[in-house]
Short mmCIF file of C-alpha atoms in Angstrom, two decimals:
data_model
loop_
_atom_site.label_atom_id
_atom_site.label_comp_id
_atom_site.label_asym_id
_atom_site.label_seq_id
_atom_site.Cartn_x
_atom_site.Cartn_y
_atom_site.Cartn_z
CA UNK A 488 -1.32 3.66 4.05
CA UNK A 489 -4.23 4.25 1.85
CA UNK A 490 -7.24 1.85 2.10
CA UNK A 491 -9.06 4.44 3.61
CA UNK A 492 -8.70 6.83 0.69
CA UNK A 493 -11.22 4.26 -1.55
CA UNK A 494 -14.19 3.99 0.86
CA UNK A 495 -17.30 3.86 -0.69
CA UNK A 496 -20.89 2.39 -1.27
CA UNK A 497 -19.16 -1.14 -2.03
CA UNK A 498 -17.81 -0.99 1.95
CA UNK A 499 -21.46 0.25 2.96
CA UNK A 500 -23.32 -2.23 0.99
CA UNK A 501 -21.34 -5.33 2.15
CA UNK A 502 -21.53 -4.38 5.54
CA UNK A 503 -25.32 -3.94 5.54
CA UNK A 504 -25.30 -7.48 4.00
CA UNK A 505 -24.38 -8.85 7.06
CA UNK A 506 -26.28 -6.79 8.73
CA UNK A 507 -29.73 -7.11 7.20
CA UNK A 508 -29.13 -10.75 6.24
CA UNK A 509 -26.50 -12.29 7.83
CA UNK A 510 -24.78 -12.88 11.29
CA UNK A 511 -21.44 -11.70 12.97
CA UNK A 512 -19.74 -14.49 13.78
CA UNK A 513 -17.29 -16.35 11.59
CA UNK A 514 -18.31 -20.16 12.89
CA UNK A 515 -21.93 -21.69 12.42
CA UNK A 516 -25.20 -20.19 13.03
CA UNK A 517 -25.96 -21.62 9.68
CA UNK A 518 -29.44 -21.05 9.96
CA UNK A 519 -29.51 -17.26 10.12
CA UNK A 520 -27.13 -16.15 8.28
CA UNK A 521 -29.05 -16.70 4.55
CA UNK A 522 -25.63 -18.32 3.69
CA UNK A 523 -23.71 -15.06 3.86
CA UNK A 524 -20.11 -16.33 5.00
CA UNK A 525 -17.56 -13.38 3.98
CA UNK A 526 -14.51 -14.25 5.76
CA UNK A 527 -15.00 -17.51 4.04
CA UNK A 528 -15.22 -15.15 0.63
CA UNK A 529 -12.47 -12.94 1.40
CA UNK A 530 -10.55 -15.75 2.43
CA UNK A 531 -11.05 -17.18 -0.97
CA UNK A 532 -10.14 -14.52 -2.78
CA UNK A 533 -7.17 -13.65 -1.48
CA UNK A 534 -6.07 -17.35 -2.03
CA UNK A 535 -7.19 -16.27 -6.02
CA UNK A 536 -5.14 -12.96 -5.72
CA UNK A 537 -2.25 -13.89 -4.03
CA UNK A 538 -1.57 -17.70 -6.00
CA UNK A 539 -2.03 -19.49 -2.28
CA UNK A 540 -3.55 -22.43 -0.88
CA UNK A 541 -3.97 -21.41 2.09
CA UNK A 542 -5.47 -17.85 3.81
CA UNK A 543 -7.39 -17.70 7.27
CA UNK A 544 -8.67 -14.08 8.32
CA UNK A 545 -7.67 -13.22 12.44
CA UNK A 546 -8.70 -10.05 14.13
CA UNK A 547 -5.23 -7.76 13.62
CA UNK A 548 -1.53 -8.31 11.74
CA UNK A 549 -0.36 -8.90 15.48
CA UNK A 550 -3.06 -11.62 15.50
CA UNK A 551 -1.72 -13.44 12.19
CA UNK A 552 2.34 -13.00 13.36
CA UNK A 553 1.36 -14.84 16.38
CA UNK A 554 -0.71 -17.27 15.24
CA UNK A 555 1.51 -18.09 12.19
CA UNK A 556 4.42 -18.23 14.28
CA UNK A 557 2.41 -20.53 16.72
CA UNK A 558 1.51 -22.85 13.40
CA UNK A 559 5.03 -23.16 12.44
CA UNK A 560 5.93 -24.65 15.52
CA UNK A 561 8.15 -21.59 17.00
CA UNK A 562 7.92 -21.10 20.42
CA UNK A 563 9.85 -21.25 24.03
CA UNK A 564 13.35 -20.80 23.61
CA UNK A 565 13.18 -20.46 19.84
CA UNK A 566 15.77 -17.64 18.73
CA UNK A 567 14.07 -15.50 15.81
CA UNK A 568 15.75 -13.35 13.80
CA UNK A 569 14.10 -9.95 13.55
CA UNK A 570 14.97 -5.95 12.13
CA UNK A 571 15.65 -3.56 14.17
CA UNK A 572 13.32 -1.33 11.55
CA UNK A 573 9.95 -2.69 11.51
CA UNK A 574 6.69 -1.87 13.29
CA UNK A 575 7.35 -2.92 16.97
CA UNK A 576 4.36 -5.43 16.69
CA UNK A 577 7.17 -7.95 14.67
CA UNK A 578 9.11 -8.12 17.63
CA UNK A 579 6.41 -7.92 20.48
CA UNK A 580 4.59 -11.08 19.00
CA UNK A 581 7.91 -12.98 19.58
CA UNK A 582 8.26 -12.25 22.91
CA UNK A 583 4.40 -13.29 23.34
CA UNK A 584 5.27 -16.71 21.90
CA UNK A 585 8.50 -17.56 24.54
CA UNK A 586 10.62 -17.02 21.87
CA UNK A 587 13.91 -15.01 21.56
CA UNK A 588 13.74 -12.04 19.20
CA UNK A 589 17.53 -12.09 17.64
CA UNK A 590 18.25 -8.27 16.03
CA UNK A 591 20.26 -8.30 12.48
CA UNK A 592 21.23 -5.78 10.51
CA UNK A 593 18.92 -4.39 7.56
CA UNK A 594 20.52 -3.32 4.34
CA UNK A 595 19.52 -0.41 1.37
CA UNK A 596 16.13 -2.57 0.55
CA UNK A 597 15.25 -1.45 4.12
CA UNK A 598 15.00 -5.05 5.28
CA UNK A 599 17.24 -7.61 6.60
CA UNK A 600 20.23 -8.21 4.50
CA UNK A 601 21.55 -12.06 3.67
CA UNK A 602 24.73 -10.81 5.37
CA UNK A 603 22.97 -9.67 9.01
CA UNK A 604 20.57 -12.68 8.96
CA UNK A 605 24.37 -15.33 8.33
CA UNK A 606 25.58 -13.22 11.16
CA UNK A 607 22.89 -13.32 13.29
CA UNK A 608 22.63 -17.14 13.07
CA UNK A 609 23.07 -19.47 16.33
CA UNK A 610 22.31 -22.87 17.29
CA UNK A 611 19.06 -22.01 18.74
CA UNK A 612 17.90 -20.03 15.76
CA UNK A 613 14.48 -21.95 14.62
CA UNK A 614 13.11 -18.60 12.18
CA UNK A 615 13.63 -15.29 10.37
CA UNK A 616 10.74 -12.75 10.76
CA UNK A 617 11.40 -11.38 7.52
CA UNK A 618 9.34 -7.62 7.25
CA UNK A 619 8.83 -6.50 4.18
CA UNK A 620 8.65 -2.80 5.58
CA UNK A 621 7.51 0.19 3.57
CA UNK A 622 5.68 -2.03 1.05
CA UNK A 623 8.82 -3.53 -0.65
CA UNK A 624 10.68 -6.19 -0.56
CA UNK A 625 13.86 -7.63 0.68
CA UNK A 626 16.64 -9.82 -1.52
CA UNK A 627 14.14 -12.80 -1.64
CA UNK A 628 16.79 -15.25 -3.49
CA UNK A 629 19.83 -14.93 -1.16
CA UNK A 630 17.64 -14.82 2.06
CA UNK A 631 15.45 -17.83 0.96
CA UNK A 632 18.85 -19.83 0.22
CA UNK A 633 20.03 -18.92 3.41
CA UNK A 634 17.31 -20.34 5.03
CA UNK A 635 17.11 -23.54 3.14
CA UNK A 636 20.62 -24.16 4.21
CA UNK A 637 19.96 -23.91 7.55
CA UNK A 638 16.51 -25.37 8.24
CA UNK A 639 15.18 -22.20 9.17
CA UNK A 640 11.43 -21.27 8.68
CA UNK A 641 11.07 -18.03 6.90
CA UNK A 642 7.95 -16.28 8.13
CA UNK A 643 7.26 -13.40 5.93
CA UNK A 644 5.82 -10.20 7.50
CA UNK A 645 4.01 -8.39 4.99
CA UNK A 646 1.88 -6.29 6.58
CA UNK A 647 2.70 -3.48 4.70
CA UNK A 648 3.35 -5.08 1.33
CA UNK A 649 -0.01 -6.77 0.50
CA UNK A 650 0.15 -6.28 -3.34
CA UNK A 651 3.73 -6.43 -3.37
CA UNK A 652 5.53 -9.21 -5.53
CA UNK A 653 8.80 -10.36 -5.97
CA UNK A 654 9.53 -11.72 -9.51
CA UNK A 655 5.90 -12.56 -9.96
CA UNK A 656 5.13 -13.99 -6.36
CA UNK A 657 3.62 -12.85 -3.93
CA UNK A 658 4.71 -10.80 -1.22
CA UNK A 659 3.75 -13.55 1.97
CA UNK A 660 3.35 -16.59 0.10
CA UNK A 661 7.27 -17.08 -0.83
CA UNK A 662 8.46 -18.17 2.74
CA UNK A 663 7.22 -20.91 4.75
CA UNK A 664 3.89 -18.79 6.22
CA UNK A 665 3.05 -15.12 5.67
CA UNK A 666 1.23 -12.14 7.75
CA UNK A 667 -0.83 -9.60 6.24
CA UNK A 668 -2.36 -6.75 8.25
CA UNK A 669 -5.89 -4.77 7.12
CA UNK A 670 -6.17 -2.16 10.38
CA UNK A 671 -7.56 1.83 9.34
CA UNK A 672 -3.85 2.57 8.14
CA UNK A 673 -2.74 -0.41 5.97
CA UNK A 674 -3.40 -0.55 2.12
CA UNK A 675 -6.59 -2.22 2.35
CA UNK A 676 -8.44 -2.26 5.90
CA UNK A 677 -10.94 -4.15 7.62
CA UNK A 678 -11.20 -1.84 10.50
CA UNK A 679 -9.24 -4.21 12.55
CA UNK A 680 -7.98 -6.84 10.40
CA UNK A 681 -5.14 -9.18 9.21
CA UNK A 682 -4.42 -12.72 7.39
CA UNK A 683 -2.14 -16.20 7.67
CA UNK A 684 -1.28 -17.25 4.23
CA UNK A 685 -0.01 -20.19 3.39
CA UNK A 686 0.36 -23.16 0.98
CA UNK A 687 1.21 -25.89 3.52
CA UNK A 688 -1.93 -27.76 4.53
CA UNK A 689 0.01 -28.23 7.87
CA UNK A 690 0.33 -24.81 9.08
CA UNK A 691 -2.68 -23.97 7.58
CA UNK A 692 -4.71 -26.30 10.40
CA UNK A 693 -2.47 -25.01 13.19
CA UNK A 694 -3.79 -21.51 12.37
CA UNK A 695 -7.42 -21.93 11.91
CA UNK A 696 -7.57 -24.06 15.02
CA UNK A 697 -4.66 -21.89 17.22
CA UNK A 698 -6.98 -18.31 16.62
CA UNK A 699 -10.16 -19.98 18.01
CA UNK A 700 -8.98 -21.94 20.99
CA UNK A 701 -8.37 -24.96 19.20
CA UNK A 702 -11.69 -25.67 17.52
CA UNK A 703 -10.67 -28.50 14.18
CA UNK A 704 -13.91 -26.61 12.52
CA UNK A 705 -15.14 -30.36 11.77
CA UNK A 706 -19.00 -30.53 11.45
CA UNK A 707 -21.57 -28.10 11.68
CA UNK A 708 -21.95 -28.06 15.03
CA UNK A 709 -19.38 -25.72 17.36
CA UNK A 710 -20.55 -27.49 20.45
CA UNK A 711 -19.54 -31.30 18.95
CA UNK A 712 -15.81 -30.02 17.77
CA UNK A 713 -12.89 -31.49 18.68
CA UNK A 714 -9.62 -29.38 19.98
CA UNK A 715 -6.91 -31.42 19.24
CA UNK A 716 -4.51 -27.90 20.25
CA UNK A 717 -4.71 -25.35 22.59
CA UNK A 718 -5.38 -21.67 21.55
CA UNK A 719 -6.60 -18.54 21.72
CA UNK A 720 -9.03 -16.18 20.76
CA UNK A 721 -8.05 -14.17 17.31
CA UNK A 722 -11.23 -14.55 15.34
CA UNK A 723 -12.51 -11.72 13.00
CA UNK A 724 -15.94 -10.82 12.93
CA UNK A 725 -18.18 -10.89 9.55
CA UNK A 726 -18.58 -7.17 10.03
CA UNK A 727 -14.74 -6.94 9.40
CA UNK A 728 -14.83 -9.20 6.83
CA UNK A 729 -17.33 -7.80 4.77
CA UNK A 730 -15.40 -4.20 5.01
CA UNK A 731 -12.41 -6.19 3.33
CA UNK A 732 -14.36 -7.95 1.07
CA UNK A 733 -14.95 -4.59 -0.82
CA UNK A 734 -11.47 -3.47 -0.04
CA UNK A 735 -9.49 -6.36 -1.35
CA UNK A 736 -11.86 -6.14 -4.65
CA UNK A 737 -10.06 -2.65 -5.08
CA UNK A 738 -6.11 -3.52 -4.05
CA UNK A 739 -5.11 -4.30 -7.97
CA UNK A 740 -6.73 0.00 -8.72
CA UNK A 741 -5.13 1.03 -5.55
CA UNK A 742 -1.18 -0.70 -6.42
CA UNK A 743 -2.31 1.03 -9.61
CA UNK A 744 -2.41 4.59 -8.43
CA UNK A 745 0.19 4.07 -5.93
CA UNK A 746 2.51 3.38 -8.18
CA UNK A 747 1.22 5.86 -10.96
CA UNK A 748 1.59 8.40 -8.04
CA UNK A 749 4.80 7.14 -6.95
CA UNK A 750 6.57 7.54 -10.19
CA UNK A 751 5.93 11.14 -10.69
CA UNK A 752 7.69 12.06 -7.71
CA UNK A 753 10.30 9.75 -7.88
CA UNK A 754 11.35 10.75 -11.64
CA UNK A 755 11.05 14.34 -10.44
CA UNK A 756 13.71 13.83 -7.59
CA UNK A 757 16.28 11.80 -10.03
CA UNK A 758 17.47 14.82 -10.80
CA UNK A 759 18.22 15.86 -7.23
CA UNK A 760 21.95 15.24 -6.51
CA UNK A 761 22.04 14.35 -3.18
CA UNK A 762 19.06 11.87 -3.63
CA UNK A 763 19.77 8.18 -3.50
CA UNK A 764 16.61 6.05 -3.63
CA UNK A 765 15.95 2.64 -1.65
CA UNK A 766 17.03 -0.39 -3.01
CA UNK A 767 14.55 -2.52 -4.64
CA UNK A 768 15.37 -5.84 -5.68
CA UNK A 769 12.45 -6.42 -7.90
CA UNK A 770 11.11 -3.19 -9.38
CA UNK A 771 8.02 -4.39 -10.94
CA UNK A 772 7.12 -5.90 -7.92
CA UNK A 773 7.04 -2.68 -5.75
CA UNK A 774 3.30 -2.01 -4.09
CA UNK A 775 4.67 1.56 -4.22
CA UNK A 776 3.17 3.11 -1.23
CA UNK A 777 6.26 4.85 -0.09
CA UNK A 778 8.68 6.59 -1.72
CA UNK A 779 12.21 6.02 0.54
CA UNK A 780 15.03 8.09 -0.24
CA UNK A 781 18.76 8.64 1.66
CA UNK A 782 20.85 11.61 1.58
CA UNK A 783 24.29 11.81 2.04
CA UNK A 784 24.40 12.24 6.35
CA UNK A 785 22.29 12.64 9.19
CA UNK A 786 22.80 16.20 9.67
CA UNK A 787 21.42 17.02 6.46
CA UNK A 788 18.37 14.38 6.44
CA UNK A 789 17.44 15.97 9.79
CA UNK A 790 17.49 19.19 7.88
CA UNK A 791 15.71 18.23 4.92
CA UNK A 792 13.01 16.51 6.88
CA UNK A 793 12.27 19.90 8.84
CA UNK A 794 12.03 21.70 5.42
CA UNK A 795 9.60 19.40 3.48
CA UNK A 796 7.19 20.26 6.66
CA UNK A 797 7.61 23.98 6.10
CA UNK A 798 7.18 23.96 2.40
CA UNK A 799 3.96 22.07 2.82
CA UNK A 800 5.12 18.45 1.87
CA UNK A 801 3.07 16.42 4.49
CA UNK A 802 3.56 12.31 5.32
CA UNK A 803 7.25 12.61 5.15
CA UNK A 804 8.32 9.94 7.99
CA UNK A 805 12.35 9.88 9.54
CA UNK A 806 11.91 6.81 10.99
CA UNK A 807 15.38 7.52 13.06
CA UNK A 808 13.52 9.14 15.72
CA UNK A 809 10.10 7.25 15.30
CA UNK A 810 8.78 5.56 18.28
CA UNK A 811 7.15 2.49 16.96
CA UNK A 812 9.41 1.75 14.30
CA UNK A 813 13.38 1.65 15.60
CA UNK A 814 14.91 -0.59 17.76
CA UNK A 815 16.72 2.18 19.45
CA UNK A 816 13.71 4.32 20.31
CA UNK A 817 12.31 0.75 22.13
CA UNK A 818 13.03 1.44 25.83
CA UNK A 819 10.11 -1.19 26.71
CA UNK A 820 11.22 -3.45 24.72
CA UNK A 821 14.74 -3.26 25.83
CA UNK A 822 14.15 -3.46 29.28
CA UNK A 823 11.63 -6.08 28.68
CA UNK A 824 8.68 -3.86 30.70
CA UNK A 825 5.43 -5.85 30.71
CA UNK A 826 2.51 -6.01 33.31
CA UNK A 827 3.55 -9.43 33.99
CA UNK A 828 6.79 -11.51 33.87
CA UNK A 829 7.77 -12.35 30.22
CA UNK A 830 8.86 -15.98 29.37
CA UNK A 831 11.92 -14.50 28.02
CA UNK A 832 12.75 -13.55 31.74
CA UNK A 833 13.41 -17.51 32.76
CA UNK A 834 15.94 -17.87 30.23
CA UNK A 835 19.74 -17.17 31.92
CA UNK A 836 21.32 -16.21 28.86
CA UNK A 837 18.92 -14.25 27.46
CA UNK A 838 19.95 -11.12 25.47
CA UNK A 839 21.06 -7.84 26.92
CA UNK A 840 18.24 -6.06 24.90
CA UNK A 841 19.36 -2.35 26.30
CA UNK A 842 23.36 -3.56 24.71
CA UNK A 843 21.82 -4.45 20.97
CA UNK A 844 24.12 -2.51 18.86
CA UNK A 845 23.05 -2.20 15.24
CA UNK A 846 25.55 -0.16 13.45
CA UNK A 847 24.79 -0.70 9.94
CA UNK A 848 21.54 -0.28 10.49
CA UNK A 849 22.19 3.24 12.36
CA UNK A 850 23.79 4.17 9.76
CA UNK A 851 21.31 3.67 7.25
CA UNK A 852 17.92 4.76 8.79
CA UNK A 853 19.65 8.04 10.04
CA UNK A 854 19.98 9.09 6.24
CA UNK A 855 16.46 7.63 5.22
CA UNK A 856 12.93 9.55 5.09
CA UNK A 857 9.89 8.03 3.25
CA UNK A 858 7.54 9.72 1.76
CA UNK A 859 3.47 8.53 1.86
CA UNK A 860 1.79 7.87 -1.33
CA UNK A 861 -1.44 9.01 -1.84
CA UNK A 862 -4.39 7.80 -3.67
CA UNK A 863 -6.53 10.90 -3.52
CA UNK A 864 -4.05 12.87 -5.05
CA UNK A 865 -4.53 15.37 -8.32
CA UNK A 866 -2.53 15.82 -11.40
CA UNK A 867 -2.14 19.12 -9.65
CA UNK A 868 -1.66 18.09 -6.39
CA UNK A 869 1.25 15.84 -7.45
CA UNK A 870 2.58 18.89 -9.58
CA UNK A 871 2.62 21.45 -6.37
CA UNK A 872 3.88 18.71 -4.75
CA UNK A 873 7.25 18.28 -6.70
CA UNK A 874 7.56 21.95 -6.46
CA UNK A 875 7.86 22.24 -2.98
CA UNK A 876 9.47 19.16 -2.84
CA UNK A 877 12.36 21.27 -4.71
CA UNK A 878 11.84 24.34 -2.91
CA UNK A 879 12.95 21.99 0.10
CA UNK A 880 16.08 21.21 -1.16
CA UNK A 881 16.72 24.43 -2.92
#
């Protein structure tokens, strides 16, 4: 995803901020740092953007789905309902936290459907890791009803929908506790990034004090705070922060030209048949940095994928056959490998990871490819582009 595409003198000049007149580290050292506290600003403004209370920076999206699932109280034994489709981070940081990931089926919006999260449902079911994957959304009205009827806690994975809204909300802040992630690939980037949002004052102080080993950040003085939790280490560095900073300053221009971009192509291929385009529940709400399309079987998306490559149409992804983003491609994760024993591995009745079958799912994904959007793309660029996107299918 395209944060990258916009670097420029705003990165370099907040960065040298910190580093001609500030300090690295998030907590304290109030004295050298010429009151220059960007996580604290970034933090702020994506409160601003985003309509939220709450937002505390951690060093990675894996960071902020642990810690936020941490802050909402899931943990050992806790069944979680995740996608099989998703980066496998969703799923790793539920192992991490004792919990039980629980695989549902995803429908056309390329997230979990109301119907696979129902079915999916057990007595021991205490969340839904709901991944907003391929920067849009799922069907945000059944799934948060679902939830409400059960007393589940809907954590909302959005770290690749940052700028992404569902019928004016958004994307993270309509569950219970969202994730956003800001690594070299995402739509903005820190470097190494991501962010808990939240408006529950509750979860909010779970996650400040869980990602820095349980300091309550009361006082001025890190030595004299109190730890009234345990935790761990996720902080984010200033440096980080400041590379945000300018980069979250740009996300309304880059949702802009992603979905300028985005359109082009996407009106071009309407004409195309055998094209059938992803489901999107809210279409003003779409960040727009893929373009997912089906076709009618596998055979032929197999096909099709192979001849986008050879006509020059790059950033085409079959996520079928994608290592880090299908549950059946997971071999580690289905036989649970790990340097060390995994809490999971103390439960009896655990899951049969290697027997998840996700038919529905299957049969989905093997018809889907999504296609990057670009920032940095020309008027002519985008033009060549639909050609040989037609020369593909010709």
């Amino acid at each position: 995803m395209p944060g990258f595409e916009l670097f420029g003198p705003e990165e370099k000049q907040e960065v040298a901020d910190v580093m001609e007149n500030g300090f690295t580290f998030r907590y304290n050292f109030d004295h050298m740092r010429n009151d220059r506290w960007k996580t604290r600003e970034m933090e702020q403004l994506l409160c601003e953007k985003m309509n939220a209370k709450h937002a505390h920076l951690v060093s990675s999206g894996t960071a902020a789905l642990q810690t936020a699932l941490a802050s909402a109280g899931i943990g050992a034994g806790d069944e979680v309902i995740v996608p099989p489709f998703t980066f496998v981070a969703s799923v790793e940081a539920v192992f991490m936290a004792g919990a039980i990931p629980v695989f549902a089926e995803i429908d056309e919006t390329l997230c979990l459907s109301p119907e696979g999260i129902e079915a999916a449902i057990t007595p021991r079911t205490k969340a839904v890791n709901l991944v907003h994957m391929c920067g849009s959304m799922a069907k945000m009205d059944e799934i948060v009803a679902i939830c409400k009827k059960h007393n589940l806690v809907l954590l909302e994975d959005a770290c690749q929908a940052i700028g992404g809204s569902y019928k004016g909300q958004a994307l993270g802040t309509i569950g219970a506790v969202g994730c956003y992630s800001f690594d070299s690939v995402k739509t903005i980037t820190c470097g190494e990034g991501g962010a808990v949002i939240t408006n529950s004052t509750e979860i909010y102080d779970h996650a400040h004090m869980f990602s820095d080993h349980g300091h309550d950040h009361v006082g001025n003085d890190r030595g004299a705070e109190g730890h009234p939790n345990m935790g761990l280490n996720f902080r984010i560095s200033e440096m980080n922060s400041a590379m945000g900073l300018a980069q979250l300053r740009k996300l309304d221009k880059i949702i802009d030209i992603q979905r300028t971009n985005k359109k082009a192509i996407k009106d071009a291929m309407a004409d195309i048949s055998e094209v059938t385009f992803r489901e999107i529940p809210c279409e003003d709400g779409d960040s727009a940095g893929f373009l997912s399309f089906m076709l009618p079987t596998e055979e032929r998306t197999i096909e099709i994928n192979k001849k986008l490559a050879e006509n020059g149409v790059d950033g085409c992804f079959y996520w079928y056959v994608n290592n880090w983003h299908y549950l059946k491609n997971w071999k580690h994760i289905q036989e649970l490998k790990s340097p060390a024993a995994l809490p999971i591995t103390l439960i009896e009745d655990r899951p049969d990871y290697t027997k998840v079958q996700t038919p529905k799912s299957d049969a989905i994904m093997s018809r889907t490819i999504s296609m990057l959007i670009k920032l940095s793309w020309t008027e002519e660029e985008i033009a060549q582009r639909i050609e040989n996107i037609k020369k593909a299918f010709a």
